[in-house]
Amino acid sequence: MEAIRWEHDALLLLDQTRLPASEHWLRYIDYREVSQAIKTMVVRGAPAIGIAAAYAMVLAARESIHNNADFPAAMSQAKAALAASRPTAVNLFWALDRMECCWKACGPDLSRLENEACTIHLEDIRMNRAIGEAGAALIRKGARVLTHCNAGALATGGYGTALGVIREAHTQRKVSMVYADETRPLLQGARLTTYELLQDNIPVTLICDNMAGCLMAQGEIDLIVVGCDRMAANGDFANKIGTYSLAVLARHHGIPFYTALPSSTIDLAIPDGSHIPVEQRDGNEIACFAGRQTGPAGVRTWNPSFDVTPHELLTAAITEQGVLYPPFDKALHDHLL
Ligand code: MRU
């Protein structure tokens, strides 16, 4: 399964706002529209928005060359527009910085820029496969796994991080059941994770977010694996809102709690989770459900898209270079050397 395709002169994105009802691909030739697609979550998931932004920079370069514009100025403008789309996942800024290094080194060389964006995309798929192998080694036969949001093929270049671990463990016949939190308010778990897992014939049960604790109390969960949008230097990490509550519940019930992430999600420039910018989204996402108003008109809302889980609640971080255990500050520092 894939959600991003590159066609040399255009970027194709599978419209994730319409899944699972319809598989509708959108075609982009203007980087400004890609920025909008990231904002409105046509494309979402930390690695996927980085990849989309990298391809958008190729579109920006093509436009600048075609218009005979001031190349560095046009590229900086495009980078700023894309960087303003969503604040939390560091992969977006990581990919934009990589593209910037490339255009600063090679100038208006379209094929070099295209090659860099494709490399970012392919590297992500390779990292996901390695994360899957490293994570599957942690899973025992018959495991019942809980996951939150969607950290699958749709959220990455392909294959997935948390779902990559589940996919590989399933291939090794170790998974007896995956429980997918629905993930209010935008239902990435209900709409996307179950959709991906059903396509791969991986056994999945959909639950509402508020049912996870009850399942744990009944002894039905052996481990939890989630994705990551940004990990700080001490191991604190941002992921979809609701992740922190799961981590607290997991600790209470003695259940191992893992996050799966590629190196592109690690931000050693910030010391801890308090420095992670958390996106606040429109209150209508929670005052409405399935297009219907469910809260009284004008009700005050609070709608952070992510929360930060302190490293003390994390059992281990699964990366493409292996599994990192506490103390995470040292493990992360050594990992990125
Ligand atoms: O708001 P979203 O859907 O972009 O949030 C996605 C998540 O929180 C994922 O868990 C995270 O980006 C990791 S994706 C491999």
CSV table of C-alpha atoms and ligand atoms in Angstrom, one decimal:
chain,number,residue,atom,x,y,z
A,1,MET,CA,0.0,0.0,0.0
A,2,GLU,CA,1.2,3.5,-0.8
A,3,ALA,CA,-0.1,7.0,-0.4
A,4,ILE,CA,2.5,9.0,-2.3
A,5,ARG,CA,3.6,8.7,-5.9
A,6,TRP,CA,5.9,10.8,-8.0
A,7,GLU,CA,5.4,11.2,-11.7
A,8,HIS,CA,8.3,13.5,-12.6
A,9,ASP,CA,6.1,16.5,-13.4
A,10,ALA,CA,3.5,16.0,-10.6
A,11,LEU,CA,3.0,14.6,-7.1
A,12,LEU,CA,0.1,12.2,-6.6
A,13,LEU,CA,-1.4,11.9,-3.1
A,14,LEU,CA,-4.0,9.4,-2.0
A,15,ASP,CA,-6.7,11.6,-0.3
A,16,GLN,CA,-6.6,10.2,3.2
A,17,THR,CA,-9.6,12.4,4.3
A,18,ARG,CA,-11.8,10.2,2.1
A,19,LEU,CA,-10.6,6.8,3.2
A,20,PRO,CA,-11.9,4.2,3.7
A,21,ALA,CA,-15.0,5.2,1.7
A,22,SER,CA,-13.1,6.0,-1.5
A,23,GLU,CA,-9.6,5.7,-2.9
A,24,HIS,CA,-9.2,9.0,-4.6
A,25,TRP,CA,-5.8,10.2,-5.9
A,26,LEU,CA,-5.1,14.0,-6.2
A,27,ARG,CA,-2.5,15.4,-8.6
A,28,TYR,CA,-0.3,18.4,-7.6
A,29,ILE,CA,1.9,20.6,-9.7
A,30,ASP,CA,2.0,23.6,-7.3
A,31,TYR,CA,3.9,23.5,-4.0
A,32,ARG,CA,1.4,25.8,-2.4
A,33,GLU,CA,-1.3,23.3,-2.9
A,34,VAL,CA,0.9,20.6,-1.4
A,35,SER,CA,1.3,22.8,1.7
A,36,GLN,CA,-2.5,23.0,1.8
A,37,ALA,CA,-2.8,19.2,1.4
A,38,ILE,CA,-0.5,18.8,4.4
A,39,LYS,CA,-2.5,21.3,6.5
A,40,THR,CA,-5.8,19.6,5.6
A,41,MET,CA,-4.4,16.1,6.1
A,42,VAL,CA,-4.9,14.8,2.6
A,43,VAL,CA,-1.4,13.5,3.4
A,44,ARG,CA,-0.6,12.9,7.1
A,45,GLY,CA,1.8,11.0,9.3
A,46,ALA,CA,5.3,12.3,10.2
A,47,PRO,CA,7.4,10.7,7.5
A,48,ALA,CA,4.8,11.1,4.8
A,49,ILE,CA,4.5,14.8,5.2
A,50,GLY,CA,8.3,15.1,5.0
A,51,ILE,CA,8.3,13.1,1.8
A,52,ALA,CA,5.5,15.1,0.3
A,53,ALA,CA,7.3,18.4,1.2
A,54,ALA,CA,10.5,17.2,-0.4
A,55,TYR,CA,8.6,16.5,-3.7
A,56,ALA,CA,6.9,19.9,-3.3
A,57,MET,CA,10.3,21.5,-3.3
A,58,VAL,CA,11.0,19.9,-6.7
A,59,LEU,CA,7.7,21.4,-7.9
A,60,ALA,CA,8.9,24.8,-6.6
A,61,ALA,CA,12.2,24.5,-8.3
A,62,ARG,CA,10.5,23.6,-11.6
A,63,GLU,CA,8.3,26.7,-11.3
A,64,SER,CA,11.2,29.0,-10.5
A,65,ILE,CA,13.3,27.7,-13.4
A,66,HIS,CA,10.3,28.0,-15.8
A,67,ASN,CA,9.5,31.6,-14.6
A,68,ASN,CA,13.2,32.6,-14.7
A,69,ALA,CA,12.8,33.7,-11.1
A,70,ASP,CA,15.4,34.4,-8.5
A,71,PHE,CA,16.1,30.7,-7.7
A,72,PRO,CA,17.4,31.0,-4.0
A,73,ALA,CA,14.6,33.5,-3.1
A,74,ALA,CA,11.9,31.4,-4.7
A,75,MET,CA,13.2,28.2,-3.0
A,76,SER,CA,13.4,29.9,0.4
A,77,GLN,CA,9.8,31.2,0.0
A,78,ALA,CA,8.6,27.7,-0.9
A,79,LYS,CA,10.4,26.2,2.0
A,80,ALA,CA,8.8,28.7,4.4
A,81,ALA,CA,5.3,28.0,3.0
A,82,LEU,CA,5.8,24.3,3.5
A,83,ALA,CA,7.3,24.6,6.9
A,84,ALA,CA,4.3,26.6,8.0
A,85,SER,CA,1.9,23.7,7.2
A,86,ARG,CA,2.1,21.7,10.4
A,87,PRO,CA,4.4,22.3,13.4
A,88,THR,CA,4.9,19.1,15.4
A,89,ALA,CA,6.4,16.3,13.2
A,90,VAL,CA,10.1,17.1,12.8
A,91,ASN,CA,10.4,15.0,9.7
A,92,LEU,CA,8.8,17.9,7.7
A,93,PHE,CA,11.7,20.2,8.7
A,94,TRP,CA,14.3,17.5,8.4
A,95,ALA,CA,13.2,16.8,4.8
A,96,LEU,CA,13.0,20.5,3.9
A,97,ASP,CA,16.5,21.1,5.4
A,98,ARG,CA,17.9,18.2,3.3
A,99,MET,CA,16.3,19.7,0.1
A,100,GLU,CA,17.8,23.0,1.1
A,101,CYS,CA,21.3,21.5,1.4
A,102,CYS,CA,20.8,20.0,-2.0
A,103,TRP,CA,19.7,23.2,-3.8
A,104,LYS,CA,22.4,25.2,-2.1
A,105,ALA,CA,25.0,22.8,-3.3
A,106,CYS,CA,23.8,22.1,-6.8
A,107,GLY,CA,21.7,25.3,-7.7
A,108,PRO,CA,18.8,25.0,-10.1
A,109,ASP,CA,19.6,21.4,-11.1
A,110,LEU,CA,16.1,19.8,-11.4
A,111,SER,CA,17.4,16.2,-11.8
A,112,ARG,CA,19.6,16.4,-8.7
A,113,LEU,CA,16.7,17.8,-6.6
A,114,GLU,CA,14.3,15.1,-8.0
A,115,ASN,CA,16.9,12.5,-7.1
A,116,GLU,CA,17.2,13.8,-3.5
A,117,ALA,CA,13.4,13.7,-3.0
A,118,CYS,CA,13.2,10.2,-4.4
A,119,THR,CA,16.1,9.2,-2.1
A,120,ILE,CA,14.3,10.5,0.9
A,121,HIS,CA,11.2,8.5,-0.1
A,122,LEU,CA,13.1,5.3,-0.7
A,123,GLU,CA,15.2,5.6,2.4
A,124,ASP,CA,12.0,5.9,4.5
A,125,ILE,CA,10.7,2.6,3.1
A,126,ARG,CA,14.0,1.0,3.8
A,127,MET,CA,14.0,2.3,7.4
A,128,ASN,CA,10.5,1.1,7.9
A,129,ARG,CA,11.5,-2.4,6.9
A,130,ALA,CA,14.4,-2.4,9.3
A,131,ILE,CA,12.2,-1.0,12.1
A,132,GLY,CA,9.8,-3.8,11.4
A,133,GLU,CA,12.5,-6.5,11.8
A,134,ALA,CA,13.9,-4.9,15.0
A,135,GLY,CA,10.5,-4.6,16.5
A,136,ALA,CA,9.2,-8.0,15.6
A,137,ALA,CA,12.0,-9.5,17.6
A,138,LEU,CA,10.4,-8.0,20.7
A,139,ILE,CA,7.1,-9.8,20.1
A,140,ARG,CA,6.2,-13.2,21.4
A,141,LYS,CA,4.0,-15.7,19.6
A,142,GLY,CA,0.3,-15.2,20.2
A,143,ALA,CA,0.7,-11.5,21.0
A,144,ARG,CA,-2.2,-9.2,21.3
A,145,VAL,CA,-1.0,-5.7,20.3
A,146,LEU,CA,-2.7,-2.3,20.8
A,147,THR,CA,-1.9,0.6,18.6
A,148,HIS,CA,-3.1,4.2,18.3
A,149,CYS,CA,-3.7,6.5,15.3
A,150,ASN,CA,-2.1,5.3,12.1
A,151,ALA,CA,1.6,4.8,11.8
A,152,GLY,CA,1.3,2.6,8.8
A,153,ALA,CA,2.1,2.6,5.1
A,154,LEU,CA,-0.3,5.5,4.7
A,155,ALA,CA,1.7,7.6,7.2
A,156,THR,CA,5.1,6.9,5.7
A,157,GLY,CA,6.8,6.2,2.3
A,158,GLY,CA,5.3,2.7,2.6
A,159,TYR,CA,5.1,-0.3,5.1
A,160,GLY,CA,4.9,1.8,8.3
A,161,THR,CA,6.7,2.2,11.6
A,162,ALA,CA,4.4,0.9,14.3
A,163,LEU,CA,2.4,-1.0,11.7
A,164,GLY,CA,5.7,-2.1,10.1
A,165,VAL,CA,6.5,-3.9,13.4
A,166,ILE,CA,3.1,-5.4,13.4
A,167,ARG,CA,3.3,-6.4,9.7
A,168,GLU,CA,6.7,-8.1,10.2
A,169,ALA,CA,5.5,-9.9,13.4
A,170,HIS,CA,2.4,-11.0,11.6
A,171,THR,CA,4.6,-12.4,8.8
A,172,GLN,CA,6.4,-14.4,11.5
A,173,ARG,CA,3.0,-15.7,12.7
A,174,LYS,CA,3.3,-14.0,16.1
A,175,VAL,CA,0.3,-11.7,16.2
A,176,SER,CA,-3.0,-13.1,17.4
A,177,MET,CA,-4.9,-9.8,17.5
A,178,VAL,CA,-4.3,-6.1,16.8
A,179,TYR,CA,-6.5,-3.7,18.7
A,180,ALA,CA,-6.8,-0.3,16.9
A,181,ASP,CA,-8.0,2.7,18.9
A,182,GLU,CA,-10.4,4.7,16.8
A,183,THR,CA,-8.4,7.9,17.5
A,184,ARG,CA,-10.8,10.8,18.0
A,185,PRO,CA,-11.3,13.3,16.6
A,186,LEU,CA,-10.2,12.5,13.0
A,187,LEU,CA,-10.4,8.7,13.4
A,188,GLN,CA,-7.1,7.7,11.8
A,189,GLY,CA,-7.3,4.4,13.7
A,190,ALA,CA,-10.8,3.6,12.6
A,191,ARG,CA,-10.5,4.8,9.1
A,192,LEU,CA,-6.9,4.1,8.2
A,193,THR,CA,-5.3,1.5,10.5
A,194,THR,CA,-8.1,-1.0,10.2
A,195,TYR,CA,-8.3,-0.4,6.5
A,196,GLU,CA,-4.5,-1.2,6.1
A,197,LEU,CA,-4.6,-4.2,8.3
A,198,LEU,CA,-7.7,-5.7,6.7
A,199,GLN,CA,-6.1,-5.4,3.3
A,200,ASP,CA,-3.1,-7.4,4.6
A,201,ASN,CA,-5.4,-10.0,6.3
A,202,ILE,CA,-4.0,-9.1,9.7
A,203,PRO,CA,-6.6,-9.8,12.5
A,204,VAL,CA,-7.8,-6.4,13.8
A,205,THR,CA,-10.4,-5.3,16.3
A,206,LEU,CA,-11.6,-1.7,16.4
A,207,ILE,CA,-12.2,-0.1,19.8
A,208,CYS,CA,-13.2,3.4,20.9
A,209,ASP,CA,-10.3,5.3,22.6
A,210,ASN,CA,-12.0,5.0,26.0
A,211,MET,CA,-12.1,1.2,25.9
A,212,ALA,CA,-8.3,0.7,26.0
A,213,GLY,CA,-7.9,0.8,29.8
A,214,CYS,CA,-10.7,-1.8,30.2
A,215,LEU,CA,-9.0,-4.2,27.8
A,216,MET,CA,-5.7,-3.8,29.6
A,217,ALA,CA,-7.4,-4.5,33.0
A,218,GLN,CA,-8.9,-7.7,31.5
A,219,GLY,CA,-5.4,-8.9,30.6
A,220,GLU,CA,-6.1,-8.7,26.9
A,221,ILE,CA,-3.1,-6.6,25.8
A,222,ASP,CA,0.5,-7.9,25.7
A,223,LEU,CA,2.2,-4.8,24.3
A,224,ILE,CA,1.5,-1.4,22.9
A,225,VAL,CA,3.3,0.0,19.9
A,226,VAL,CA,2.7,3.5,18.5
A,227,GLY,CA,4.3,5.9,16.1
A,228,CYS,CA,6.2,9.1,16.8
A,229,ASP,CA,6.1,12.7,15.5
A,230,ARG,CA,9.1,14.1,17.3
A,231,MET,CA,11.5,12.6,19.9
A,232,ALA,CA,13.5,15.0,22.0
A,233,ALA,CA,17.1,14.4,23.1
A,234,ASN,CA,16.0,12.8,26.5
A,235,GLY,CA,13.5,10.4,24.8
A,236,ASP,CA,10.3,12.4,25.5
A,237,PHE,CA,8.2,12.1,22.4
A,238,ALA,CA,5.1,13.6,20.7
A,239,ASN,CA,2.6,11.4,19.1
A,240,LYS,CA,-1.2,11.6,18.4
A,241,ILE,CA,-3.3,12.9,21.2
A,242,GLY,CA,-4.2,10.0,23.5
A,243,THR,CA,-0.7,8.4,23.4
A,244,TYR,CA,0.2,9.8,26.8
A,245,SER,CA,-3.0,8.3,28.4
A,246,LEU,CA,-2.1,4.9,26.9
A,247,ALA,CA,1.4,5.1,28.3
A,248,VAL,CA,0.1,5.9,31.8
A,249,LEU,CA,-2.4,3.0,31.6
A,250,ALA,CA,0.4,0.7,30.3
A,251,ARG,CA,2.6,1.5,33.2
A,252,HIS,CA,-0.3,0.9,35.7
A,253,HIS,CA,-0.9,-2.5,34.1
A,254,GLY,CA,2.7,-3.5,33.6
A,255,ILE,CA,2.4,-3.7,29.8
A,256,PRO,CA,5.5,-2.9,27.6
A,257,PHE,CA,5.0,0.4,25.8
A,258,TYR,CA,7.0,1.0,22.6
A,259,THR,CA,7.3,3.7,20.0
A,260,ALA,CA,8.6,2.9,16.5
A,261,LEU,CA,10.4,5.7,14.6
A,262,PRO,CA,13.0,6.4,11.9
A,263,SER,CA,16.1,8.6,12.7
A,264,SER,CA,14.4,11.4,10.8
A,265,THR,CA,11.9,11.7,13.7
A,266,ILE,CA,14.7,12.3,16.3
A,267,ASP,CA,15.3,16.0,17.2
A,268,LEU,CA,18.5,16.2,19.3
A,269,ALA,CA,18.3,20.0,19.1
A,270,ILE,CA,15.6,20.1,21.8
A,271,PRO,CA,16.5,18.8,25.3
A,272,ASP,CA,13.0,17.5,26.3
A,273,GLY,CA,9.4,17.3,25.4
A,274,SER,CA,8.4,20.7,26.7
A,275,HIS,CA,10.1,22.2,23.7
A,276,ILE,CA,8.0,20.3,21.1
A,277,PRO,CA,5.5,22.6,19.4
A,278,VAL,CA,2.1,21.0,19.6
A,279,GLU,CA,-0.3,21.7,16.8
A,280,GLN,CA,-3.8,23.1,17.9
A,281,ARG,CA,-6.5,22.3,15.4
A,282,ASP,CA,-9.9,23.8,14.6
A,283,GLY,CA,-12.4,23.2,17.4
A,284,ASN,CA,-15.0,22.1,14.8
A,285,GLU,CA,-13.1,18.8,14.6
A,286,ILE,CA,-14.4,17.9,18.1
A,287,ALA,CA,-17.6,19.9,18.2
A,288,CYS,CA,-18.8,18.0,15.1
A,289,PHE,CA,-18.9,14.3,14.2
A,290,ALA,CA,-19.3,12.8,10.7
A,291,GLY,CA,-20.3,16.2,9.4
A,292,ARG,CA,-23.0,16.8,12.1
A,293,GLN,CA,-22.8,19.3,14.9
A,294,THR,CA,-22.5,17.3,18.2
A,295,GLY,CA,-21.6,20.1,20.6
A,296,PRO,CA,-23.8,23.2,21.1
A,297,ALA,CA,-23.0,25.9,18.6
A,298,GLY,CA,-20.3,28.2,19.9
A,299,VAL,CA,-19.1,25.8,22.6
A,300,ARG,CA,-15.5,26.4,23.7
A,301,THR,CA,-13.1,23.6,22.6
A,302,TRP,CA,-9.5,22.5,23.2
A,303,ASN,CA,-8.1,20.4,20.4
A,304,PRO,CA,-4.4,19.6,20.5
A,305,SER,CA,-3.5,17.2,17.8
A,306,PHE,CA,-0.6,15.6,19.8
A,307,ASP,CA,0.5,15.0,23.3
A,308,VAL,CA,3.9,14.4,24.8
A,309,THR,CA,4.8,11.2,26.6
A,310,PRO,CA,7.6,11.5,29.1
A,311,HIS,CA,10.5,9.1,28.5
A,312,GLU,CA,10.0,7.5,31.9
A,313,LEU,CA,6.9,5.8,30.5
A,314,LEU,CA,8.6,4.4,27.5
A,315,THR,CA,9.9,0.8,27.6
A,316,ALA,CA,12.0,1.1,24.4
A,317,ALA,CA,12.2,3.0,21.1
A,318,ILE,CA,12.4,0.9,18.0
A,319,THR,CA,14.5,2.4,15.2
A,320,GLU,CA,16.0,1.3,11.9
A,321,GLN,CA,19.3,0.8,13.7
A,322,GLY,CA,17.9,-1.3,16.5
A,323,VAL,CA,16.0,-1.1,19.8
A,324,LEU,CA,17.0,1.8,22.1
A,325,TYR,CA,16.6,1.3,25.9
A,326,PRO,CA,16.9,3.7,28.8
A,327,PRO,CA,18.8,5.9,29.5
A,328,PHE,CA,17.4,7.4,26.3
A,329,ASP,CA,19.6,10.5,26.3
A,330,LYS,CA,22.7,8.4,26.0
A,331,ALA,CA,21.1,5.8,23.6
A,332,LEU,CA,19.8,8.6,21.3
A,333,HIS,CA,23.1,10.4,21.3
A,334,ASP,CA,25.1,7.3,20.5
A,335,HIS,CA,22.5,6.3,17.9
A,336,LEU,CA,22.9,9.4,15.9
A,337,LEU,CA,26.7,9.5,16.0
B,1,MRU,O1,-2.2,14.0,12.7
B,1,MRU,P1,-1.6,12.8,12.1
B,1,MRU,O2,-2.6,11.8,11.5
B,1,MRU,O3,-0.5,13.3,11.1
B,1,MRU,O4,-0.8,12.1,13.2
B,1,MRU,C1,-0.1,10.9,12.9
B,1,MRU,C2,0.6,10.3,14.1
B,1,MRU,O5,0.5,10.8,15.2
B,1,MRU,C3,1.5,9.1,13.8
B,1,MRU,O6,1.5,8.2,14.9
B,1,MRU,C4,2.9,9.6,13.6
B,1,MRU,O7,2.9,10.7,12.7
B,1,MRU,C5,3.9,8.6,13.2
B,1,MRU,S1,3.5,8.0,11.5
B,1,MRU,C6,4.7,6.8,11.2
